XYZ file of C-alpha atoms in Angstrom:
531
model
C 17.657 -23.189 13.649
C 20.070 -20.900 15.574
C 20.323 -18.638 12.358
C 16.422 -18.434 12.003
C 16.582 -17.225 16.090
C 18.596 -14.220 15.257
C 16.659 -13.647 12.130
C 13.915 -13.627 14.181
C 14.720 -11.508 17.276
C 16.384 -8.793 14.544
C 13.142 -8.677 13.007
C 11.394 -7.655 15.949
C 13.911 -5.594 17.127
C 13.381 -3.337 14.058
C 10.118 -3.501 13.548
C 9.196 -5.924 11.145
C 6.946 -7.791 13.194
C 7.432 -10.853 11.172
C 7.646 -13.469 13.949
C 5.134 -12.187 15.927
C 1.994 -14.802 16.503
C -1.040 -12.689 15.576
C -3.305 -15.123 16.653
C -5.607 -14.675 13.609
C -8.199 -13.537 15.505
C -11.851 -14.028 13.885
C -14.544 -11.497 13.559
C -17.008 -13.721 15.617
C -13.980 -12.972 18.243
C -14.032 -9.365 18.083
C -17.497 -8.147 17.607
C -16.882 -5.710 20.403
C -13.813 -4.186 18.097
C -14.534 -0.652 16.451
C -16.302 -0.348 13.198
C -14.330 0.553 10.339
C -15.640 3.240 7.349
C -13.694 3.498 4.140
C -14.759 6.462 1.819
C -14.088 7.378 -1.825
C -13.412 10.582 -3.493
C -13.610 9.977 -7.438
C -10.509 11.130 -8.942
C -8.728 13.266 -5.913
C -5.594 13.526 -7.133
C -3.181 13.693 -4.420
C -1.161 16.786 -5.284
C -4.545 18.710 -5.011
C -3.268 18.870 -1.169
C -0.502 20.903 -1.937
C -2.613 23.601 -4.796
C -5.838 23.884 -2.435
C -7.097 24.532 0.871
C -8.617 21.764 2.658
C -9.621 22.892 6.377
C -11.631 20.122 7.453
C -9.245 17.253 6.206
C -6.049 19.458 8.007
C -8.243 19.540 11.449
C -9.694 16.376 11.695
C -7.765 14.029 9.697
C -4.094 15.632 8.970
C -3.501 17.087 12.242
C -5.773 14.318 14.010
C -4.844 11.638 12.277
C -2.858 9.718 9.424
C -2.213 11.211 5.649
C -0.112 9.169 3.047
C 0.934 11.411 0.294
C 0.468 10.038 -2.720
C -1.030 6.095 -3.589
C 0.367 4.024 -6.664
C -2.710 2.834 -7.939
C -3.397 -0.037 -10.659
C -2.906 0.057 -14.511
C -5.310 1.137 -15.630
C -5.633 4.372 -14.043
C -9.947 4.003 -14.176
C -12.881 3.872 -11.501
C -13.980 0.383 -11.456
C -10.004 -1.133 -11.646
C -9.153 0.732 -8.242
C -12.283 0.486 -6.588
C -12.149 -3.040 -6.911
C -8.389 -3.364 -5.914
C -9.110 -0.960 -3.038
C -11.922 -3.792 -1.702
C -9.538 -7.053 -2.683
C -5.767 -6.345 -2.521
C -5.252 -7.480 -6.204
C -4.104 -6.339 -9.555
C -6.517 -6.081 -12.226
C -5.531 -8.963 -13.999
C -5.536 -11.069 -10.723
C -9.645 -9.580 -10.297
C -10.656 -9.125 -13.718
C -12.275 -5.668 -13.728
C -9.585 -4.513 -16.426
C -11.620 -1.445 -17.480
C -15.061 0.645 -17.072
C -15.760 -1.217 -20.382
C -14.661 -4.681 -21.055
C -14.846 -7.630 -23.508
C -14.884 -11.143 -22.288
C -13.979 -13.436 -25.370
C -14.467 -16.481 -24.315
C -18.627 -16.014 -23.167
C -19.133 -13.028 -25.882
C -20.069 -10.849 -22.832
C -19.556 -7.498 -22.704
C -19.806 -4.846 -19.325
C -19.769 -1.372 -18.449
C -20.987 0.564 -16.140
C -24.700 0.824 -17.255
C -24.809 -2.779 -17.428
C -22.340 -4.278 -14.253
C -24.877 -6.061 -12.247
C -23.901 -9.658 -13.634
C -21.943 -11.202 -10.681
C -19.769 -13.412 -13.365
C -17.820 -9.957 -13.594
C -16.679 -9.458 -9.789
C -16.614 -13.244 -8.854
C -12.741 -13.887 -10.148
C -12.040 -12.013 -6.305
C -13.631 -11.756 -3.285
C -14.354 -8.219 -2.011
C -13.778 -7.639 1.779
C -17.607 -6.717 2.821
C -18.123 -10.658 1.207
C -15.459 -12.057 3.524
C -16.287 -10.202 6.230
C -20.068 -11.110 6.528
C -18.970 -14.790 5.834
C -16.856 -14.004 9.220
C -19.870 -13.017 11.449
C -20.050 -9.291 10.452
C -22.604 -6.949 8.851
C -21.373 -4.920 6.450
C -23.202 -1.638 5.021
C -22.452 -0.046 1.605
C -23.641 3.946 -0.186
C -22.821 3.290 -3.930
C -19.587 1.746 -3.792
C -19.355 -0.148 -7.019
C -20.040 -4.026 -6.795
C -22.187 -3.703 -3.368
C -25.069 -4.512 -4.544
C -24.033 -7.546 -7.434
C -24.280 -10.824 -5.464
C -20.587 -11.807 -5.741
C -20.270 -15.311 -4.991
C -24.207 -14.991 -4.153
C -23.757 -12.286 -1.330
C -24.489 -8.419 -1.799
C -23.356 -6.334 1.137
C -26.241 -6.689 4.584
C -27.307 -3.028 3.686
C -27.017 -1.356 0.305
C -27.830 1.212 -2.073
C -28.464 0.860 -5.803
C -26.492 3.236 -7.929
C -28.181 6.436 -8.521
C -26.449 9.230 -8.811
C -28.563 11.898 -7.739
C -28.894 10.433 -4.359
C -27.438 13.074 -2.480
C -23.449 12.958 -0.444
C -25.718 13.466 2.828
C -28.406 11.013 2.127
C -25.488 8.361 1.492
C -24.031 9.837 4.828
C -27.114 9.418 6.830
C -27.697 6.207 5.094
C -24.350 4.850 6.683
C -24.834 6.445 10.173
C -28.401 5.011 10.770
C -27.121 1.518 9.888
C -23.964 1.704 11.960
C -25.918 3.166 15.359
C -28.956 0.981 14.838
C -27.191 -2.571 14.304
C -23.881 -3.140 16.585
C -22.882 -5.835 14.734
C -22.249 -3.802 11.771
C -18.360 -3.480 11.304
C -17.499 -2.200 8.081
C -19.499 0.276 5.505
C -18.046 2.035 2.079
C -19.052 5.274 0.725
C -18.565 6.350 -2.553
C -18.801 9.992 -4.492
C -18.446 10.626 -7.400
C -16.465 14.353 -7.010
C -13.934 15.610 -7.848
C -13.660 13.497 -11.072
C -16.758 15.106 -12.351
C -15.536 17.663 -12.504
C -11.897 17.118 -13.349
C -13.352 15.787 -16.685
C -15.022 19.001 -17.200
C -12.996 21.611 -16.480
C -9.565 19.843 -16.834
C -7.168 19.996 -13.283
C -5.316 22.657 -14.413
C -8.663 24.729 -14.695
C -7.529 26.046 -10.699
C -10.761 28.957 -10.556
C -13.123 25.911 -11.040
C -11.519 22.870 -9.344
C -10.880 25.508 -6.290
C -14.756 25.735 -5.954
C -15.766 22.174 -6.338
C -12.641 20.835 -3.947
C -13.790 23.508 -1.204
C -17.165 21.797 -1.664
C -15.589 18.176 -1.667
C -13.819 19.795 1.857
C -17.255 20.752 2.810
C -18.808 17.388 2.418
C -15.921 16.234 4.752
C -16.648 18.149 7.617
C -20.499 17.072 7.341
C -19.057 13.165 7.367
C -17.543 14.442 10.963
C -20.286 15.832 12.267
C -22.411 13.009 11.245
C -20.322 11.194 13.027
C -20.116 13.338 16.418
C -23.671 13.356 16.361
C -24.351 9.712 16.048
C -21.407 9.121 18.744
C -19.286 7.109 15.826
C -16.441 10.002 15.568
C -13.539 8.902 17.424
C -15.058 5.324 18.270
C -14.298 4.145 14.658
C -11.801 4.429 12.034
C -12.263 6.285 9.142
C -10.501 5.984 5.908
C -10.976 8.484 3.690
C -9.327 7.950 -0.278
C -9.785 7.871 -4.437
C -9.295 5.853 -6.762
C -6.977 8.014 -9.133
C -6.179 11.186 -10.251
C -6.505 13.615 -13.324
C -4.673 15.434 -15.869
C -5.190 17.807 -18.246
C -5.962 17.202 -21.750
C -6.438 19.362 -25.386
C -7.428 19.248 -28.695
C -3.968 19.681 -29.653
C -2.728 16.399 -28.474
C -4.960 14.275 -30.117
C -3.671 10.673 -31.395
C -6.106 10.003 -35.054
C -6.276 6.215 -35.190
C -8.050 6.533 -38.501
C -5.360 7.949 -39.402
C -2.802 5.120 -38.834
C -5.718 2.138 -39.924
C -8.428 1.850 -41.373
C -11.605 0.943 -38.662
C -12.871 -2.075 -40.733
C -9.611 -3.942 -39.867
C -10.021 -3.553 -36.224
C -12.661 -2.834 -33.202
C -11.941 -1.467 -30.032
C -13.545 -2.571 -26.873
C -12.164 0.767 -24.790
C -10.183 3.543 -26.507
C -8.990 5.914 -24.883
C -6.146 6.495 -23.025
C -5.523 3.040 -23.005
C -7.360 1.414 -25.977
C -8.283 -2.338 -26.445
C -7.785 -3.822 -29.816
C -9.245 -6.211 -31.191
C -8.046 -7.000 -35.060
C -10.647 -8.045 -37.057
C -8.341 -8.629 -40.449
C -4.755 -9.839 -40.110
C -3.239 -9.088 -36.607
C 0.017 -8.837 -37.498
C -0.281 -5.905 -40.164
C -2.982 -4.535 -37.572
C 0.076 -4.494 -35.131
C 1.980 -3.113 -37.086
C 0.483 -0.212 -38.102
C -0.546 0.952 -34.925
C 2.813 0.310 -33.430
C 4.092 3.217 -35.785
C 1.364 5.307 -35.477
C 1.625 8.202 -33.478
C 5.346 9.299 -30.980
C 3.138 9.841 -28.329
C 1.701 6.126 -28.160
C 3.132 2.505 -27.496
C 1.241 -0.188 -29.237
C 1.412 -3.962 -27.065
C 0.998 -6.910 -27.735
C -0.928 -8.727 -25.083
C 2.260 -11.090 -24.525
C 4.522 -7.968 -24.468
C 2.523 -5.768 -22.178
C 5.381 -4.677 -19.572
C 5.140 -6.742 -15.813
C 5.023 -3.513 -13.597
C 1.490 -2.973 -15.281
C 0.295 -6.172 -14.113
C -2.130 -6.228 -16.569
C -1.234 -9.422 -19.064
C -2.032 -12.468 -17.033
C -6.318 -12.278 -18.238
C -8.171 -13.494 -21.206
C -10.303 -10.103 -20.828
C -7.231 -8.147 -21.940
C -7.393 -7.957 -25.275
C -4.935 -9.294 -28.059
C -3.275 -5.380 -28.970
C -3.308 -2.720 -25.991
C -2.541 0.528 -26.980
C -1.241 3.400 -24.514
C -1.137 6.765 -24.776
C 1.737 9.442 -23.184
C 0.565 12.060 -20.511
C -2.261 14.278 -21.391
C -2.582 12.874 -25.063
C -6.112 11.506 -26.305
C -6.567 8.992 -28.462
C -9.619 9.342 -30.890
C -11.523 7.876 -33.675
C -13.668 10.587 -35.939
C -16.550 10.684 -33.449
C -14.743 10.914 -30.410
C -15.588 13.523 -27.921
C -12.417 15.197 -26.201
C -12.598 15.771 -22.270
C -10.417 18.860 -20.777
C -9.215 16.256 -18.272
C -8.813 12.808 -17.947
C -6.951 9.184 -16.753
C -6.152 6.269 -17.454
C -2.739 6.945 -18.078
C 0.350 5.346 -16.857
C 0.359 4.278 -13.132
C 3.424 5.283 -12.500
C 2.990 9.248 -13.304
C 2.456 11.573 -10.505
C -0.852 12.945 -11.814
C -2.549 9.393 -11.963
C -1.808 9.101 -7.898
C -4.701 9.256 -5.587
C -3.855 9.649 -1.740
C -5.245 8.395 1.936
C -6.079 10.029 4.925
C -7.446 8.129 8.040
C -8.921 8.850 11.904
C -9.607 7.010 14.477
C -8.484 4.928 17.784
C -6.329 2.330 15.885
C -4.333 5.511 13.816
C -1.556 7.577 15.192
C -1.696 11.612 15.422
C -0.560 13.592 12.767
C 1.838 11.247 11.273
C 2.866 11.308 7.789
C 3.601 8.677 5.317
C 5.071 9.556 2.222
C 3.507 7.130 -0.414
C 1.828 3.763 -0.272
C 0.560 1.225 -2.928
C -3.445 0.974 -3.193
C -3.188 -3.110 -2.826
C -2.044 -2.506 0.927
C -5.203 -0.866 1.693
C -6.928 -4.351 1.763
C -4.726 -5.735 3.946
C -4.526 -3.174 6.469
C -8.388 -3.457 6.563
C -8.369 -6.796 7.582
C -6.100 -6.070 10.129
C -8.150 -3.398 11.821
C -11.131 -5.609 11.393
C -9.549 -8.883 13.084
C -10.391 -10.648 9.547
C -8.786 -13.640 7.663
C -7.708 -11.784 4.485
C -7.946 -13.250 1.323
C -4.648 -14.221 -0.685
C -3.629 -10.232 -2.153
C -1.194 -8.817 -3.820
C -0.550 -6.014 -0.998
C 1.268 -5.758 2.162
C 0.171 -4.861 5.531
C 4.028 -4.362 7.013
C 3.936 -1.054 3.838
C 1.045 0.264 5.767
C 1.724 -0.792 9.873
C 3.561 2.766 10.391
C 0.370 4.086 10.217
C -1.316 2.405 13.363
C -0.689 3.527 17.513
C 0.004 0.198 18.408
C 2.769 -0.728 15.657
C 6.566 -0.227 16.480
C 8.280 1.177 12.995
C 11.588 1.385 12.221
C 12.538 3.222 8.885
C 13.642 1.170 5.679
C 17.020 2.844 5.198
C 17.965 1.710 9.106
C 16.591 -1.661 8.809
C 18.931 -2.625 5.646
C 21.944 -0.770 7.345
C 21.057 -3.406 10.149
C 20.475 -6.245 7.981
C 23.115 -5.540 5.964
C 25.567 -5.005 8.766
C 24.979 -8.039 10.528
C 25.284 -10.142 7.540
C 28.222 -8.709 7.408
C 29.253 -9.786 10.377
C 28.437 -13.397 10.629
C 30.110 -13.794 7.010
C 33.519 -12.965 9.342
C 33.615 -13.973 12.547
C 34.502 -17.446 12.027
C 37.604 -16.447 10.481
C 38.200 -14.031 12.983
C 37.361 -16.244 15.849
C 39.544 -18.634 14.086
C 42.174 -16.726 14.256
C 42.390 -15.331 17.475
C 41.671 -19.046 18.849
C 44.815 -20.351 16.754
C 47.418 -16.928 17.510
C 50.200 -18.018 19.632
C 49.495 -16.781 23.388
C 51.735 -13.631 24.208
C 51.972 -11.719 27.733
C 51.587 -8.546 25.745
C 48.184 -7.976 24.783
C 47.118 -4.244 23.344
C 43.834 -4.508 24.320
C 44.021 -6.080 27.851
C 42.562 -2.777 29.249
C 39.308 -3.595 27.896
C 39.067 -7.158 28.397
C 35.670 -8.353 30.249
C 36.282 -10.186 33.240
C 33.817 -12.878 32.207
C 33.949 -16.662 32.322
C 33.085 -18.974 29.058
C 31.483 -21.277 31.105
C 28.710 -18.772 32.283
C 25.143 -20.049 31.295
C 23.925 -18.838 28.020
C 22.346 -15.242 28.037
C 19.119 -16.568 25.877
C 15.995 -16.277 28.097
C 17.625 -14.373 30.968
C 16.666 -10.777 30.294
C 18.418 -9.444 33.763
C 21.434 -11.486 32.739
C 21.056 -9.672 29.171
C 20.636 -6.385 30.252
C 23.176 -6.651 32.881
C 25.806 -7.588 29.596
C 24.732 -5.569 27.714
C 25.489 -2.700 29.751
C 28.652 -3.431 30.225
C 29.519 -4.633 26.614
C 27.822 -1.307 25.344
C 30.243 1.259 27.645
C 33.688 -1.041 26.502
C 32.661 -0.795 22.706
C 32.369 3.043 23.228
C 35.614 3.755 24.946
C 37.236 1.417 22.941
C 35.840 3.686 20.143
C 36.179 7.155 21.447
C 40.164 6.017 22.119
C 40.898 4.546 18.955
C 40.756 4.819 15.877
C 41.222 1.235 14.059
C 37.669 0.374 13.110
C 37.836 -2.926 14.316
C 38.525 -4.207 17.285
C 39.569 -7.724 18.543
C 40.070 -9.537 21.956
C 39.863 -12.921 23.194
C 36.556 -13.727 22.342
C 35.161 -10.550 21.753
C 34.734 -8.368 18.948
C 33.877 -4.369 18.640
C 32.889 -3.499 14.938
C 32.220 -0.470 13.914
C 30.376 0.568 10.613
C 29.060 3.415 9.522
C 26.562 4.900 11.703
C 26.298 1.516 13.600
C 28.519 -0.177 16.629
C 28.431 -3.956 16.093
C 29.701 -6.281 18.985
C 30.099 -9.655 19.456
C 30.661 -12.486 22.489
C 31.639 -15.873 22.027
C 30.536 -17.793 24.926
C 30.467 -21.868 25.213
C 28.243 -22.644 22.928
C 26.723 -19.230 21.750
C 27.377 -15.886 19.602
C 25.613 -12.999 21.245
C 25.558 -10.586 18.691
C 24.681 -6.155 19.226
C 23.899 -3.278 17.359
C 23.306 0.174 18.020
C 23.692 3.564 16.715
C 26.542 5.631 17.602
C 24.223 8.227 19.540
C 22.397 5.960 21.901
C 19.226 6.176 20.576
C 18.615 2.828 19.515
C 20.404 -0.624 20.303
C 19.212 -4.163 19.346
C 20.694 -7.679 20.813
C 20.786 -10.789 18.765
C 21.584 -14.881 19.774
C 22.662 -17.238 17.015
């Protein structure tokens, strides 16, 4: 128990916030909490930040808000995978929506996106606008995909019907009439279908062309904020604005010929490219086989194979052979049509990598977060909404750096802690051992800093004067004990002064306690621990 104490107070002390009682508050608890809008940008590659101009999203989101770099987003790299993680928290094997186009053996179904209405699609997860009207709110969706299937018999309260040619402002002014009409209206999704349009078309590398249609994308943007200012919603909700993936760029001479390798009557493919789903229709081990050696530029898997950091194995939608093709290269069949750009591709490659930007009263100012994973997007949600979330596969404490009311500590300085401390404890009760059993000796080097305290004071725990008052003290005989020597270690009655790298350790044996401290040599932090 004493051990789980100081585990407990260290946490907190850095940051972690991992004993901290949340109180789970409900959404029937928080009505009066601020709405929540979460936006999508098909295929907005995150280094597009760095090539192009983006005034609106620097003024009222980078400068005025939060902006995480870069996103790792689920294999595979598509629309309908992400979106769906985005909404859940869960790896597409965990939710099912493998692909734009799938294959379901077992029922002989098959999806994609001209035909995804059937709810027995989306109901292996629940999305968070279905959780969060089954917790007392109204939710409001413009074309995000699976708002208007009733998963697990609910649509979103307000929705459109996919139709593209339903204008970024009409989807806008959709939102904004729900949102100031109905209070109890918490959380709304908006979806667009640029850049990836046009990264498809023109390829990302195509800069005269993707500059035009990103400066509109910037455009649209600013219109969302002064939607927003005009309805009174700007700066009395929080506003996510992300994608799904990103894009790279493809040619006709990096083409992977299937027919080439096999002959189509021996197999059928429910997607193909860059990630293709094989299904052998002859013998599955010469299938295997001869796709495995087909082409440099592509690794052929066998659904039992496929590598863990995909997470993309564990469903019997994923098809017996996956095959997946390097960086830019296209894998075709004689009638395939070649795009300038696409993805799809590897999660773990730069170009695949969405980002997130975010406003509002629950985000900090102009803070910047290198890199996040697209599962922790869900559960950051549910925190700003109050909600139960359901069980994910992300993290809120990746994301909690990003809100005002968070305390962060960075990674590197919470292991040195950790790791320090550990340290510690594994010696003092040798070293307390030992100074306990040395033979007593009227010459003691260290007398000079000896604390005039007595063992049989009352424990420190719960008395914060008592502990700041010790502290104090401890802290200013630890650093002139330091500045005057130079052994590293330091060891006196019943006190210790440790000092490791870029962090002062000290330790007080009292009756029945070890009061443990840490802190930095310059002062800026320090951190007090019980066991």
């Amino acid at each position: 128990m004493l051990v789980g104490l100081f585990l407990c107070v260290l946490a907190v002390e850095v940051g972690l916030g991992v004993c901290e009682d949340t109180g789970n508050m409900t959404a029937l608890q928080n009505t009066s909490g601020p709405p929540l809008l979460l936006v999508s940008f098909d295929g907005f590659r995150a280094d597009y930040l760095k090539k192009f101009n983006f005034p609106n999203l620097q003024k009222f989101f980078f400068s005025d808000g939060v902006v995480v770099e870069q996103l790792t987003n689920v294999f595979v790299t598509k629309t309908f995978p992400n979106h769906y993680s985005i909404v859940t928290g869960l790896y597409a094997e965990s939710h099912g929506m493998l692909a734009s186009t799938m294959y379901d053996p077992v029922t002989k179904k098959n999806f994609s996106i001209a035909n995804d209405s059937d709810p027995f699609w989306w109901n292996e997860a629940t999305p968070i606008w279905v959780s969060a009207q089954k917790q007392g709110y109204k939710t409001a969706a413009a074309m995000w995909p699976g708002t208007d299937v009733p998963i697990h018999n609910m649509t979103s309260t307000y929705y459109l019907r996919y139709d593209s040619k339903v204008t970024f402002q009409e989807r806008v002014g959709n939102l904004t009439k729900r949102l100031t009409e109905d209070e109890t209206v918490k959380f709304a999704v908006l979806y667009w279908e640029e850049p990836d349009h046009a990264g498809h078309l023109y390829g990302p590398d195509n800069t005269t062309e993707m500059g035009k249609v990103l400066k509109d994308v910037d455009n649209l943007i600013g219109f969302l904020v002064d939607k927003l200012n005009q309805s009174g919603l700007w700066g009395k909700m929080n506003v996510i604005i992300t994608s799904d993936h990103g894009m790279t760029q493809c040619s006709k001479d990096r083409l992977i010929h299937l027919d080439k390798c096999i002959d189509s009557a021996n197999y059928t493919s429910v997607y193909l490219t860059p990630v293709a789903a094989i299904i052998p229709l002859t013998n599955a081990t010469q299938v295997y086989n001869a796709l495995k050696d087909c082409h440099p530029n592509m690794k052929a898997y066998l659904q039992a194979e496929i590598p863990d950091r995909f997470h993309y194995r564990d469903n019997e939608r994923i098809q017996p052979i996956i095959l997946v093709a390097d960086e830019g290269w296209t894998i075709v069949q004689e009638e395939s049509h070649l795009r300038l750009g696409d993805h799809g591709y590897d999660n773990a490659l730069p170009s695949m990598h969405p980002f997130l930007t975010a406003h509002g009263p629950a985000f900090k100012k102009g803070y910047r977060m290198s890199s996040l994973n697209i599962v922790d997007i869900y559960p950051l949600m549910c925190h700003l909404l109050h909600m139960e979330k359901m069980p994910n596969n992300g993290s809120f404490y990746n994301s909690h750096c990003l809100l005002v009311d968070e305390r962060c500590t960075d990674l590197p300085e919470v292991i040195g802690i950790v790791i320090g401390v550990l340290m510690v404890l594994t010696t003092l009760t040798g070293l307390f051992v030992l100074m306990k059993n040395r033979t007593p000796s009227s010459s003691r080097p260290f007398a000079r800093l000896e604390l005039q305290d007595d063992d049989d004071d009352d424990p420190l725990l719960g008395d914060s004067s008592k502990i700041l008052q010790w502290t104090s003290r401890w802290n200013q005989i630890c650093i002139t004990f330091l500045a005057d020597e130079t052994d590293r270690i330091a060891l006196w009655g019943k006190n210790c002064c440790w000092l490791l790298g870029s962090y002062l350790f000290f330790a007080k044996e009292t009756r029945s306690w070890i009061v443990l401290g840490a802190m930095k040599k310059n002062l800026t932090k320090s951190y007090l621990f019980f066991i």
